[in-house]
Amino acid sequence: MQHYKNLKVIQRDLAAAKITCAGLVDFYLSNIAQSQETNAYLEVFEEEARQKAKELDQKIANGEKLGRLHGMVIAIKDVICYKNHKISASSNILSNFESLFSSTAVERILLEDAIIIGRTSCDEFAMGSTNENSAFGVVRNFDNLDKVPGGSSGGSAVAVQANTCLAALGSDTGGSVRQPASFCNVIGFKPTYGRISRHGLIAYASSFDQIGTLTQSVEDAALLLEIMAGKDDFDGTNSSKSVPKYSEALQEVSSDKEKKRIAYFKEALENEGLDAEIQQKTKELLAKLQSEGHTVEAVSFPYLDYLVPTYYILTTAEASSNLSRYDGIHYGHRSKDAKNMEATYRNSRTEAFGEEVKRRIMLGTFVLSSGYYDAYYSKAQKVRRLIHDYTRNIFKNFDFILTPTTPTPAFDIGDKEYQDPVSMYLADIYTVQANLVGIPAVSVPLSHHSNGMSFGVQLMADKFEESELLKFGKKLTL
Amino acid sequence: MDISKYETVIGLEIHVQLQTNSKIFAPDTNSFGAEPNTNISYITLGHPGTLPFANERIMEYAVKIGLATNCKIERHNRFARKNYFYADLPKGYQITQNLTPICYDGYLPIEVNGEVKKIGITRIHLEEDAGKSTHDQDPNYSLIDLNRAGTPLVEIVSEPDIRSADEAYQYVSDMRRIVRYLGISDADMEKGNLRCDVNISVMLKGAKEYGERVEVKNINSLRNVKRAIEFETKRQIKLVEKGVQVERQTRSFDASNGTTFSLRDKELAHDYRYFPEPDLPQMYVSEEYIAAIEAEMPTLPKALQDEFTQKLGLSAYDAGVLTDEKEMAAYFCEAIKHTDDYKAVVNWLMGPVKEYLNKNNADIGNFALLPKQLVELIHLIKDGQLSFSVAAQKLLPEWIEQPQMSALNLAKSLNLLMESDDDFIEEVIERVLQQFPDKVKAYQKGRKGMTGFFMGQIMKASKGKADPKLTNKLLAKKLKEVN
């Protein structure tokens, strides 16, 4: 079977009876088996996927009306609830926990006949940039098994990279979709905060979290967004703005001669942590865009050094509270040697949370504690506001901000340099801004490093400007 | 021990469960008394991936109580998380309003011993209730019922303006009446719809600084508010007299012996790590919204009481009893649309009707007879067709059984109407006088008071049906004749 990168092509071939859904599922299942050493999946819904494919093939044979995602085989990150299926957030604390409901995103793609093939590994509770923080083993980059796939949606990125599914859902709190997309040579897209309901997305940091997609084409990202986005009463922070036909907007891209205004941050490109090859390729891209007639201008961004600290103070604060519910009392792991209530909490959480999760809970607890709240949490909120206003202001004069997605290509599994959590956190420098501000951002593959690993480029747009963002993102992939 | 040297300083925190159909942040049914752990959805249970979404009714209810207590209303309402671990708190935090209570700077005037005093209200804020833990039902386990988790609450925090158990009693009682009138809660203390924590300290009269404050929890009735304060006042004064420093602590009231006991010594410095709830958007209360609620506010008990005494001339006592329950006041107000004899309506409501309701454990709210029908009865009595006692004892219980009949027809069919037929009454009078010749003699000898005795006997013999006016006249005539 050919390597499909676009749902439209699959649907065309299904309609022409060149392939069947059952055949597609078999193909993806065999790819899963062949890429098992990546450890991308926590669970494969083999029987279910086959069954659903059979039903769809029957529908096609009967000439019944088909959902807009028919033929899409998709994997979901293990932080997105799917009714009557296990969900663990790659953590032992949710061992054997089954969700009683489906997230709004899953419900909406199922209604459009998507086939969910399995749930993918991630960093525990989406905390990490390497997918080494999963309680169920590290996930490996399919291009080079000694390299990390990035994180936290590493399993989803590898699942798409290894062509074990057409697309995957991830979640993006500070780059968790875009960074692994960059490392795995796929398209990673995070919509505006509030565009897709968070109902059924296990919370890491509530005011940052957003469901995103990992795909092999921008068209699929657009279609998935179109289907998942929109008002949902289960999420009070969800936007009620109407949902444009993103996928239709993309159809005009190849003939589109519109010139765009693109800003880049000098400080970001001259950042000493930035890999020289990535720097070079990004500069070349900017020059190319300029030569094509787009406005390309350097804009000063004085808050670059504050992005990562602000992000980590606020996300850990929210996480410390969001993860309080995993207490060993109501569900999930409960310590066997706890003799009273307090010990139940302490032992259950000590036993079942991983190191990175504990670190962030403690950090978050600290920044919220009395005596430190003003110096950390409250100050960080103010800085977030400054970053927000400054960034939004840039969009008064520009359509996009362009940055590298990551300062380096994928690093080695167990890389010593990143044993210090702070240096790991600093690698999030380009991606956290979109989450701090709540704007949409996409990472599209840019080039390959001399070490063989891919890397991407990131585009950010103003809130709810997904149509323009995806259109231009597609242009970059042409 | 000279108690009179001391002044008690009291502040109250009243928690009122709001009677909404669904919970504050989830669609589960909000009701009291269901089987344990039945009104719990995965949202109330705080399962992974769940989010709160606000029930809009809570804003309306909170604004109502704020307006009723002369508060200012916050326009931009936010929630915060109060983080702590407890087994009946599924999310590990409580969603509450921390720095931005929806109502603030209000007061409630109360009247104690004829004196009116304003009790300041610091704040009224919205929050979700936790589940219920029971520790004494099983030797090995604590039992947890999460039905209550997510019940909407308002917490009404008073200024430390209260100076006695009587004032506290009046304040809680008035507050309870207000929330009932507003229809936002049953406010039943025994069911825990209304819970009251008392902050109490003592100081020498005229002292500038308050004494160390003790918080008393688990007070489950209005009477116990008083008992707890009385006990705690004495306990603290005793300590002070002995030269012992009162410790800042949380105590629990023990209703079985009227004492308080320490729950937590030297209150652990809890750090709840409040921060703005990121899952809920700001809720805006507009001027128009408040105006619309204000326009629909019911007349509150105090205003109604004043109206009853000043406009209708009822006694303060009658007005107080009538307004104690909203439904009773409403019944009264409806009834007096059909008669000017307010006092008769009061007498009926306070007398036979109340007696019937008490005996049958019923509420005026679903009393079988409409206010208009009660007035029909009053009119029959006034017209002399029925005596009060026959109406109250015989007709009323029958009519409640078949309220669709008219009072007159029912009285007729039961043969309860007064006889104003001369022959009938004369016949009865004759019978009675023959029965008591010695009393007749006594009358003839000048004991005119015997008339009352004869009237009583005649009424008895006629089963209360003899028209008293006519009987009086005929009796006087008859007694003269015998003479």
PDB file of N, CA, C and O in Angstrom, chain A residues 81 94 97 100-101 198-202 206 233-237 318 321-322 324-326 330-331 341 345 349 365 368-370 373 377, chain B residues 42-43 45-53 81 83 85-87 89-93 144 146 271 273-276 278-281:
ATOM      1  N   CYS A  81      -9.495  11.599  26.794  1.00  0.00           N
ATOM      2  CA  CYS A  81     -10.419  10.557  27.257  1.00  0.00           C
ATOM      3  C   CYS A  81     -11.244   9.959  26.119  1.00  0.00           C
ATOM      4  O   CYS A  81     -11.740  10.669  25.247  1.00  0.00           O
ATOM      5  N   LEU A  94      -2.585   6.381  37.463  1.00  0.00           N
ATOM      6  CA  LEU A  94      -3.873   6.046  36.848  1.00  0.00           C
ATOM      7  C   LEU A  94      -3.862   4.612  36.327  1.00  0.00           C
ATOM      8  O   LEU A  94      -4.544   4.295  35.349  1.00  0.00           O
ATOM      9  N   PHE A  97      -7.083   2.688  35.114  1.00  0.00           N
ATOM     10  CA  PHE A  97      -8.235   3.592  35.131  1.00  0.00           C
ATOM     11  C   PHE A  97      -8.870   3.639  33.742  1.00  0.00           C
ATOM     12  O   PHE A  97      -8.195   3.764  32.738  1.00  0.00           O
ATOM     13  N   LEU A 100     -14.926   7.203  31.939  1.00  0.00           N
ATOM     14  CA  LEU A 100     -16.371   6.996  31.857  1.00  0.00           C
ATOM     15  C   LEU A 100     -16.998   7.808  30.732  1.00  0.00           C
ATOM     16  O   LEU A 100     -18.194   7.720  30.481  1.00  0.00           O
ATOM     17  N   PHE A 101     -16.169   8.623  30.084  1.00  0.00           N
ATOM     18  CA  PHE A 101     -16.737   9.488  29.036  1.00  0.00           C
ATOM     19  C   PHE A 101     -15.686   9.770  27.971  1.00  0.00           C
ATOM     20  O   PHE A 101     -14.503   9.557  28.193  1.00  0.00           O
ATOM     21  N   ARG A 198     -11.551  21.615  25.985  1.00  0.00           N
ATOM     22  CA  ARG A 198     -10.640  20.814  26.813  1.00  0.00           C
ATOM     23  C   ARG A 198     -11.389  19.738  27.595  1.00  0.00           C
ATOM     24  O   ARG A 198     -10.770  18.994  28.368  1.00  0.00           O
ATOM     25  N   HIS A 199     -12.697  19.671  27.426  1.00  0.00           N
ATOM     26  CA  HIS A 199     -13.468  18.638  28.127  1.00  0.00           C
ATOM     27  C   HIS A 199     -12.943  17.256  27.714  1.00  0.00           C
ATOM     28  O   HIS A 199     -12.986  16.909  26.543  1.00  0.00           O
ATOM     29  N   GLY A 200     -12.433  16.537  28.668  1.00  0.00           N
ATOM     30  CA  GLY A 200     -11.887  15.224  28.362  1.00  0.00           C
ATOM     31  C   GLY A 200     -10.404  15.226  28.064  1.00  0.00           C
ATOM     32  O   GLY A 200      -9.844  14.200  27.706  1.00  0.00           O
ATOM     33  N   LEU A 201      -9.779  16.369  28.210  1.00  0.00           N
ATOM     34  CA  LEU A 201      -8.314  16.432  28.105  1.00  0.00           C
ATOM     35  C   LEU A 201      -7.773  16.488  29.529  1.00  0.00           C
ATOM     36  O   LEU A 201      -8.118  17.396  30.292  1.00  0.00           O
ATOM     37  N   ILE A 202      -6.966  15.525  29.903  1.00  0.00           N
ATOM     38  CA  ILE A 202      -6.425  15.525  31.261  1.00  0.00           C
ATOM     39  C   ILE A 202      -5.578  16.779  31.440  1.00  0.00           C
ATOM     40  O   ILE A 202      -4.694  17.076  30.631  1.00  0.00           O
ATOM     41  N   SER A 206      -4.192  24.338  33.091  1.00  0.00           N
ATOM     42  CA  SER A 206      -5.486  24.647  32.479  1.00  0.00           C
ATOM     43  C   SER A 206      -5.502  25.860  31.568  1.00  0.00           C
ATOM     44  O   SER A 206      -6.204  25.867  30.565  1.00  0.00           O
ATOM     45  N   ASP A 233     -20.429  23.198  25.793  1.00  0.00           N
ATOM     46  CA  ASP A 233     -20.907  23.634  27.114  1.00  0.00           C
ATOM     47  C   ASP A 233     -20.131  23.020  28.266  1.00  0.00           C
ATOM     48  O   ASP A 233     -20.217  23.497  29.395  1.00  0.00           O
ATOM     49  N   PHE A 234     -19.392  21.974  27.991  1.00  0.00           N
ATOM     50  CA  PHE A 234     -18.662  21.327  29.085  1.00  0.00           C
ATOM     51  C   PHE A 234     -17.378  22.067  29.463  1.00  0.00           C
ATOM     52  O   PHE A 234     -16.715  21.696  30.417  1.00  0.00           O
ATOM     53  N   ASP A 235     -17.014  23.054  28.660  1.00  0.00           N
ATOM     54  CA  ASP A 235     -15.776  23.778  28.936  1.00  0.00           C
ATOM     55  C   ASP A 235     -16.070  25.277  28.930  1.00  0.00           C
ATOM     56  O   ASP A 235     -16.322  25.870  27.886  1.00  0.00           O
ATOM     57  N   GLY A 236     -16.025  25.877  30.105  1.00  0.00           N
ATOM     58  CA  GLY A 236     -16.350  27.297  30.236  1.00  0.00           C
ATOM     59  C   GLY A 236     -15.324  28.218  29.601  1.00  0.00           C
ATOM     60  O   GLY A 236     -15.599  29.395  29.360  1.00  0.00           O
ATOM     61  N   THR A 237     -14.125  27.713  29.326  1.00  0.00           N
ATOM     62  CA  THR A 237     -13.097  28.565  28.730  1.00  0.00           C
ATOM     63  C   THR A 237     -13.068  28.398  27.212  1.00  0.00           C
ATOM     64  O   THR A 237     -12.231  28.978  26.531  1.00  0.00           O
ATOM     65  N   GLU A 318      -0.429  25.741  38.304  1.00  0.00           N
ATOM     66  CA  GLU A 318      -1.712  25.134  37.933  1.00  0.00           C
ATOM     67  C   GLU A 318      -1.643  23.610  38.034  1.00  0.00           C
ATOM     68  O   GLU A 318      -2.580  22.957  38.493  1.00  0.00           O
ATOM     69  N   SER A 321      -2.105  22.024  41.493  1.00  0.00           N
ATOM     70  CA  SER A 321      -3.497  21.940  41.906  1.00  0.00           C
ATOM     71  C   SER A 321      -4.262  20.913  41.055  1.00  0.00           C
ATOM     72  O   SER A 321      -5.018  20.093  41.582  1.00  0.00           O
ATOM     73  N   ASN A 322      -4.025  20.936  39.747  1.00  0.00           N
ATOM     74  CA  ASN A 322      -4.724  19.990  38.859  1.00  0.00           C
ATOM     75  C   ASN A 322      -4.435  18.537  39.214  1.00  0.00           C
ATOM     76  O   ASN A 322      -5.270  17.664  39.013  1.00  0.00           O
ATOM     77  N   SER A 324      -3.881  17.385  42.193  1.00  0.00           N
ATOM     78  CA  SER A 324      -4.263  17.030  43.571  1.00  0.00           C
ATOM     79  C   SER A 324      -5.290  15.919  43.606  1.00  0.00           C
ATOM     80  O   SER A 324      -5.406  15.199  44.587  1.00  0.00           O
ATOM     81  N   ARG A 325      -6.073  15.812  42.528  1.00  0.00           N
ATOM     82  CA  ARG A 325      -7.151  14.818  42.533  1.00  0.00           C
ATOM     83  C   ARG A 325      -6.615  13.389  42.511  1.00  0.00           C
ATOM     84  O   ARG A 325      -7.345  12.464  42.839  1.00  0.00           O
ATOM     85  N   TYR A 326      -5.368  13.227  42.115  1.00  0.00           N
ATOM     86  CA  TYR A 326      -4.794  11.874  42.107  1.00  0.00           C
ATOM     87  C   TYR A 326      -4.247  11.595  43.496  1.00  0.00           C
ATOM     88  O   TYR A 326      -3.072  11.797  43.776  1.00  0.00           O
ATOM     89  N   HIS A 330     -10.004   8.025  45.585  1.00  0.00           N
ATOM     90  CA  HIS A 330     -11.190   7.754  44.772  1.00  0.00           C
ATOM     91  C   HIS A 330     -10.961   6.797  43.612  1.00  0.00           C
ATOM     92  O   HIS A 330     -11.854   6.066  43.225  1.00  0.00           O
ATOM     93  N   TYR A 331      -9.789   6.857  43.002  1.00  0.00           N
ATOM     94  CA  TYR A 331      -9.514   5.972  41.867  1.00  0.00           C
ATOM     95  C   TYR A 331      -8.016   5.928  41.656  1.00  0.00           C
ATOM     96  O   TYR A 331      -7.263   6.714  42.229  1.00  0.00           O
ATOM     97  N   MET A 341      -5.282   8.223  56.586  1.00  0.00           N
ATOM     98  CA  MET A 341      -5.600   9.023  55.411  1.00  0.00           C
ATOM     99  C   MET A 341      -4.370   9.760  54.873  1.00  0.00           C
ATOM    100  O   MET A 341      -4.095   9.737  53.683  1.00  0.00           O
ATOM    101  N   TYR A 345      -2.428   9.415  51.131  1.00  0.00           N
ATOM    102  CA  TYR A 345      -2.038  10.456  50.167  1.00  0.00           C
ATOM    103  C   TYR A 345      -0.550  10.388  49.887  1.00  0.00           C
ATOM    104  O   TYR A 345      -0.105  10.343  48.746  1.00  0.00           O
ATOM    105  N   ARG A 349       0.994   8.867  46.292  1.00  0.00           N
ATOM    106  CA  ARG A 349       1.572   9.838  45.360  1.00  0.00           C
ATOM    107  C   ARG A 349       3.080   9.644  45.230  1.00  0.00           C
ATOM    108  O   ARG A 349       3.636   9.780  44.139  1.00  0.00           O
ATOM    109  N   THR A 365       3.658  24.065  44.050  1.00  0.00           N
ATOM    110  CA  THR A 365       3.208  24.248  45.421  1.00  0.00           C
ATOM    111  C   THR A 365       3.989  25.390  46.074  1.00  0.00           C
ATOM    112  O   THR A 365       3.429  26.237  46.772  1.00  0.00           O
ATOM    113  N   LEU A 368       2.994  28.943  44.873  1.00  0.00           N
ATOM    114  CA  LEU A 368       1.667  29.376  45.328  1.00  0.00           C
ATOM    115  C   LEU A 368       1.608  29.557  46.841  1.00  0.00           C
ATOM    116  O   LEU A 368       0.616  30.040  47.373  1.00  0.00           O
ATOM    117  N   SER A 369       2.660  29.147  47.544  1.00  0.00           N
ATOM    118  CA  SER A 369       2.544  29.144  48.999  1.00  0.00           C
ATOM    119  C   SER A 369       2.661  30.558  49.547  1.00  0.00           C
ATOM    120  O   SER A 369       3.257  31.438  48.938  1.00  0.00           O
ATOM    121  N   SER A 370       2.027  30.743  50.692  1.00  0.00           N
ATOM    122  CA  SER A 370       1.968  32.102  51.234  1.00  0.00           C
ATOM    123  C   SER A 370       3.378  32.548  51.570  1.00  0.00           C
ATOM    124  O   SER A 370       4.204  31.775  52.056  1.00  0.00           O
ATOM    125  N   TYR A 373       3.919  33.681  47.033  1.00  0.00           N
ATOM    126  CA  TYR A 373       2.916  33.894  45.991  1.00  0.00           C
ATOM    127  C   TYR A 373       3.177  35.188  45.210  1.00  0.00           C
ATOM    128  O   TYR A 373       3.208  35.202  43.985  1.00  0.00           O
ATOM    129  N   TYR A 377       4.195  33.597  41.722  1.00  0.00           N
ATOM    130  CA  TYR A 377       2.977  33.405  40.931  1.00  0.00           C
ATOM    131  C   TYR A 377       2.417  34.739  40.421  1.00  0.00           C
ATOM    132  O   TYR A 377       2.178  34.933  39.233  1.00  0.00           O
TER     133      TYR A 377
ATOM    134  N   TYR B  42     -19.339  12.033  36.671  1.00  0.00           N
ATOM    135  CA  TYR B  42     -17.881  12.034  36.666  1.00  0.00           C
ATOM    136  C   TYR B  42     -17.318  13.434  36.872  1.00  0.00           C
ATOM    137  O   TYR B  42     -16.156  13.588  37.234  1.00  0.00           O
ATOM    138  N   ILE B  43     -18.143  14.441  36.651  1.00  0.00           N
ATOM    139  CA  ILE B  43     -17.647  15.813  36.900  1.00  0.00           C
ATOM    140  C   ILE B  43     -17.560  16.074  38.397  1.00  0.00           C
ATOM    141  O   ILE B  43     -16.551  16.555  38.902  1.00  0.00           O
ATOM    142  N   LEU B  45     -17.236  13.883  40.580  1.00  0.00           N
ATOM    143  CA  LEU B  45     -16.175  13.013  41.104  1.00  0.00           C
ATOM    144  C   LEU B  45     -14.790  13.532  40.733  1.00  0.00           C
ATOM    145  O   LEU B  45     -13.782  12.996  41.200  1.00  0.00           O
ATOM    146  N   GLY B  46     -14.730  14.561  39.909  1.00  0.00           N
ATOM    147  CA  GLY B  46     -13.439  15.134  39.539  1.00  0.00           C
ATOM    148  C   GLY B  46     -12.582  14.173  38.748  1.00  0.00           C
ATOM    149  O   GLY B  46     -11.358  14.173  38.860  1.00  0.00           O
ATOM    150  N   HIS B  47     -13.226  13.371  37.909  1.00  0.00           N
ATOM    151  CA  HIS B  47     -12.431  12.426  37.118  1.00  0.00           C
ATOM    152  C   HIS B  47     -11.476  13.173  36.191  1.00  0.00           C
ATOM    153  O   HIS B  47     -11.726  14.324  35.831  1.00  0.00           O
ATOM    154  N   PRO B  48     -10.392  12.487  35.787  1.00  0.00           N
ATOM    155  CA  PRO B  48      -9.426  13.121  34.901  1.00  0.00           C
ATOM    156  C   PRO B  48     -10.126  13.660  33.652  1.00  0.00           C
ATOM    157  O   PRO B  48     -10.943  12.953  33.069  1.00  0.00           O
ATOM    158  N   GLY B  49      -9.797  14.885  33.285  1.00  0.00           N
ATOM    159  CA  GLY B  49     -10.358  15.458  32.064  1.00  0.00           C
ATOM    160  C   GLY B  49     -11.636  16.252  32.265  1.00  0.00           C
ATOM    161  O   GLY B  49     -12.130  16.863  31.335  1.00  0.00           O
ATOM    162  N   THR B  50     -12.188  16.239  33.475  1.00  0.00           N
ATOM    163  CA  THR B  50     -13.432  16.982  33.697  1.00  0.00           C
ATOM    164  C   THR B  50     -13.144  18.437  34.027  1.00  0.00           C
ATOM    165  O   THR B  50     -12.097  18.768  34.586  1.00  0.00           O
ATOM    166  N   LEU B  51     -14.098  19.271  33.696  1.00  0.00           N
ATOM    167  CA  LEU B  51     -13.986  20.702  33.945  1.00  0.00           C
ATOM    168  C   LEU B  51     -15.270  21.191  34.598  1.00  0.00           C
ATOM    169  O   LEU B  51     -16.331  20.649  34.340  1.00  0.00           O
ATOM    170  N   PRO B  52     -15.173  22.217  35.407  1.00  0.00           N
ATOM    171  CA  PRO B  52     -16.399  22.797  35.969  1.00  0.00           C
ATOM    172  C   PRO B  52     -17.042  23.743  34.953  1.00  0.00           C
ATOM    173  O   PRO B  52     -16.331  24.332  34.149  1.00  0.00           O
ATOM    174  N   PHE B  53     -18.345  23.838  34.949  1.00  0.00           N
ATOM    175  CA  PHE B  53     -18.975  24.941  34.215  1.00  0.00           C
ATOM    176  C   PHE B  53     -20.107  25.476  35.080  1.00  0.00           C
ATOM    177  O   PHE B  53     -20.866  24.732  35.672  1.00  0.00           O
ATOM    178  N   ARG B  81      -9.230  28.726  43.553  1.00  0.00           N
ATOM    179  CA  ARG B  81      -9.127  27.383  44.102  1.00  0.00           C
ATOM    180  C   ARG B  81      -8.524  27.452  45.498  1.00  0.00           C
ATOM    181  O   ARG B  81      -7.515  28.131  45.704  1.00  0.00           O
ATOM    182  N   ASN B  83      -6.831  24.996  47.915  1.00  0.00           N
ATOM    183  CA  ASN B  83      -6.228  23.666  47.818  1.00  0.00           C
ATOM    184  C   ASN B  83      -6.041  23.007  49.183  1.00  0.00           C
ATOM    185  O   ASN B  83      -5.389  23.582  50.061  1.00  0.00           O
ATOM    186  N   PHE B  85      -6.166  18.690  50.939  1.00  0.00           N
ATOM    187  CA  PHE B  85      -6.527  17.288  50.741  1.00  0.00           C
ATOM    188  C   PHE B  85      -7.552  16.859  51.774  1.00  0.00           C
ATOM    189  O   PHE B  85      -7.371  17.069  52.963  1.00  0.00           O
ATOM    190  N   TYR B  86      -8.625  16.290  51.333  1.00  0.00           N
ATOM    191  CA  TYR B  86      -9.519  15.607  52.258  1.00  0.00           C
ATOM    192  C   TYR B  86     -10.322  14.586  51.469  1.00  0.00           C
ATOM    193  O   TYR B  86     -10.589  14.770  50.284  1.00  0.00           O
ATOM    194  N   ALA B  87     -10.705  13.527  52.141  1.00  0.00           N
ATOM    195  CA  ALA B  87     -11.313  12.405  51.419  1.00  0.00           C
ATOM    196  C   ALA B  87     -12.655  12.753  50.788  1.00  0.00           C
ATOM    197  O   ALA B  87     -13.063  12.114  49.830  1.00  0.00           O
ATOM    198  N   LEU B  89     -13.281  15.586  49.374  1.00  0.00           N
ATOM    199  CA  LEU B  89     -13.039  16.666  48.411  1.00  0.00           C
ATOM    200  C   LEU B  89     -12.396  16.047  47.158  1.00  0.00           C
ATOM    201  O   LEU B  89     -11.175  15.929  47.077  1.00  0.00           O
ATOM    202  N   PRO B  90     -13.218  15.645  46.187  1.00  0.00           N
ATOM    203  CA  PRO B  90     -12.691  14.804  45.104  1.00  0.00           C
ATOM    204  C   PRO B  90     -11.580  15.448  44.270  1.00  0.00           C
ATOM    205  O   PRO B  90     -10.704  14.745  43.794  1.00  0.00           O
ATOM    206  N   LYS B  91     -11.616  16.755  44.070  1.00  0.00           N
ATOM    207  CA  LYS B  91     -10.614  17.363  43.202  1.00  0.00           C
ATOM    208  C   LYS B  91      -9.342  17.749  43.937  1.00  0.00           C
ATOM    209  O   LYS B  91      -8.357  18.124  43.329  1.00  0.00           O
ATOM    210  N   GLY B  92      -9.376  17.704  45.267  1.00  0.00           N
ATOM    211  CA  GLY B  92      -8.218  18.165  46.028  1.00  0.00           C
ATOM    212  C   GLY B  92      -8.190  19.680  46.151  1.00  0.00           C
ATOM    213  O   GLY B  92      -7.219  20.262  46.630  1.00  0.00           O
ATOM    214  N   TYR B  93      -9.226  20.320  45.692  1.00  0.00           N
ATOM    215  CA  TYR B  93      -9.388  21.758  45.919  1.00  0.00           C
ATOM    216  C   TYR B  93     -10.868  22.085  45.877  1.00  0.00           C
ATOM    217  O   TYR B  93     -11.659  21.361  45.286  1.00  0.00           O
ATOM    218  N   ILE B 144     -18.074   7.992  53.120  1.00  0.00           N
ATOM    219  CA  ILE B 144     -18.084   9.232  52.362  1.00  0.00           C
ATOM    220  C   ILE B 144     -19.261   9.244  51.407  1.00  0.00           C
ATOM    221  O   ILE B 144     -19.448   8.311  50.636  1.00  0.00           O
ATOM    222  N   LEU B 146     -20.729  11.558  48.472  1.00  0.00           N
ATOM    223  CA  LEU B 146     -20.360  12.700  47.637  1.00  0.00           C
ATOM    224  C   LEU B 146     -21.565  13.387  46.993  1.00  0.00           C
ATOM    225  O   LEU B 146     -21.403  14.267  46.171  1.00  0.00           O
ATOM    226  N   ASP B 271      -2.109  26.439  54.710  1.00  0.00           N
ATOM    227  CA  ASP B 271      -1.808  27.255  53.546  1.00  0.00           C
ATOM    228  C   ASP B 271      -2.616  26.692  52.393  1.00  0.00           C
ATOM    229  O   ASP B 271      -2.305  25.643  51.855  1.00  0.00           O
ATOM    230  N   ARG B 273      -3.105  27.910  49.503  1.00  0.00           N
ATOM    231  CA  ARG B 273      -2.554  28.221  48.180  1.00  0.00           C
ATOM    232  C   ARG B 273      -3.653  28.657  47.190  1.00  0.00           C
ATOM    233  O   ARG B 273      -3.786  28.126  46.109  1.00  0.00           O
ATOM    234  N   TYR B 274      -4.426  29.630  47.633  1.00  0.00           N
ATOM    235  CA  TYR B 274      -5.464  30.172  46.743  1.00  0.00           C
ATOM    236  C   TYR B 274      -4.835  30.701  45.455  1.00  0.00           C
ATOM    237  O   TYR B 274      -3.795  31.348  45.492  1.00  0.00           O
ATOM    238  N   PHE B 275      -5.463  30.442  44.362  1.00  0.00           N
ATOM    239  CA  PHE B 275      -5.094  31.136  43.125  1.00  0.00           C
ATOM    240  C   PHE B 275      -6.308  31.126  42.193  1.00  0.00           C
ATOM    241  O   PHE B 275      -7.224  30.323  42.372  1.00  0.00           O
ATOM    242  N   PRO B 276      -6.344  32.039  41.235  1.00  0.00           N
ATOM    243  CA  PRO B 276      -7.534  32.155  40.389  1.00  0.00           C
ATOM    244  C   PRO B 276      -7.824  30.844  39.655  1.00  0.00           C
ATOM    245  O   PRO B 276      -6.925  30.234  39.109  1.00  0.00           O
ATOM    246  N   PRO B 278      -8.437  28.670  36.862  1.00  0.00           N
ATOM    247  CA  PRO B 278      -8.244  28.886  35.426  1.00  0.00           C
ATOM    248  C   PRO B 278      -9.309  28.214  34.560  1.00  0.00           C
ATOM    249  O   PRO B 278      -9.393  28.513  33.374  1.00  0.00           O
ATOM    250  N   ASP B 279     -10.105  27.344  35.138  1.00  0.00           N
ATOM    251  CA  ASP B 279     -11.100  26.626  34.334  1.00  0.00           C
ATOM    252  C   ASP B 279     -12.412  27.390  34.178  1.00  0.00           C
ATOM    253  O   ASP B 279     -13.285  26.967  33.435  1.00  0.00           O
ATOM    254  N   LEU B 280     -12.567  28.474  34.928  1.00  0.00           N
ATOM    255  CA  LEU B 280     -13.827  29.210  34.839  1.00  0.00           C
ATOM    256  C   LEU B 280     -13.580  30.630  34.360  1.00  0.00           C
ATOM    257  O   LEU B 280     -12.694  31.311  34.862  1.00  0.00           O
ATOM    258  N   PRO B 281     -14.375  31.070  33.405  1.00  0.00           N
ATOM    259  CA  PRO B 281     -14.209  32.446  32.940  1.00  0.00           C
ATOM    260  C   PRO B 281     -14.767  33.422  33.980  1.00  0.00           C
ATOM    261  O   PRO B 281     -15.512  33.021  34.877  1.00  0.00           O
TER     262      PRO B 281
END
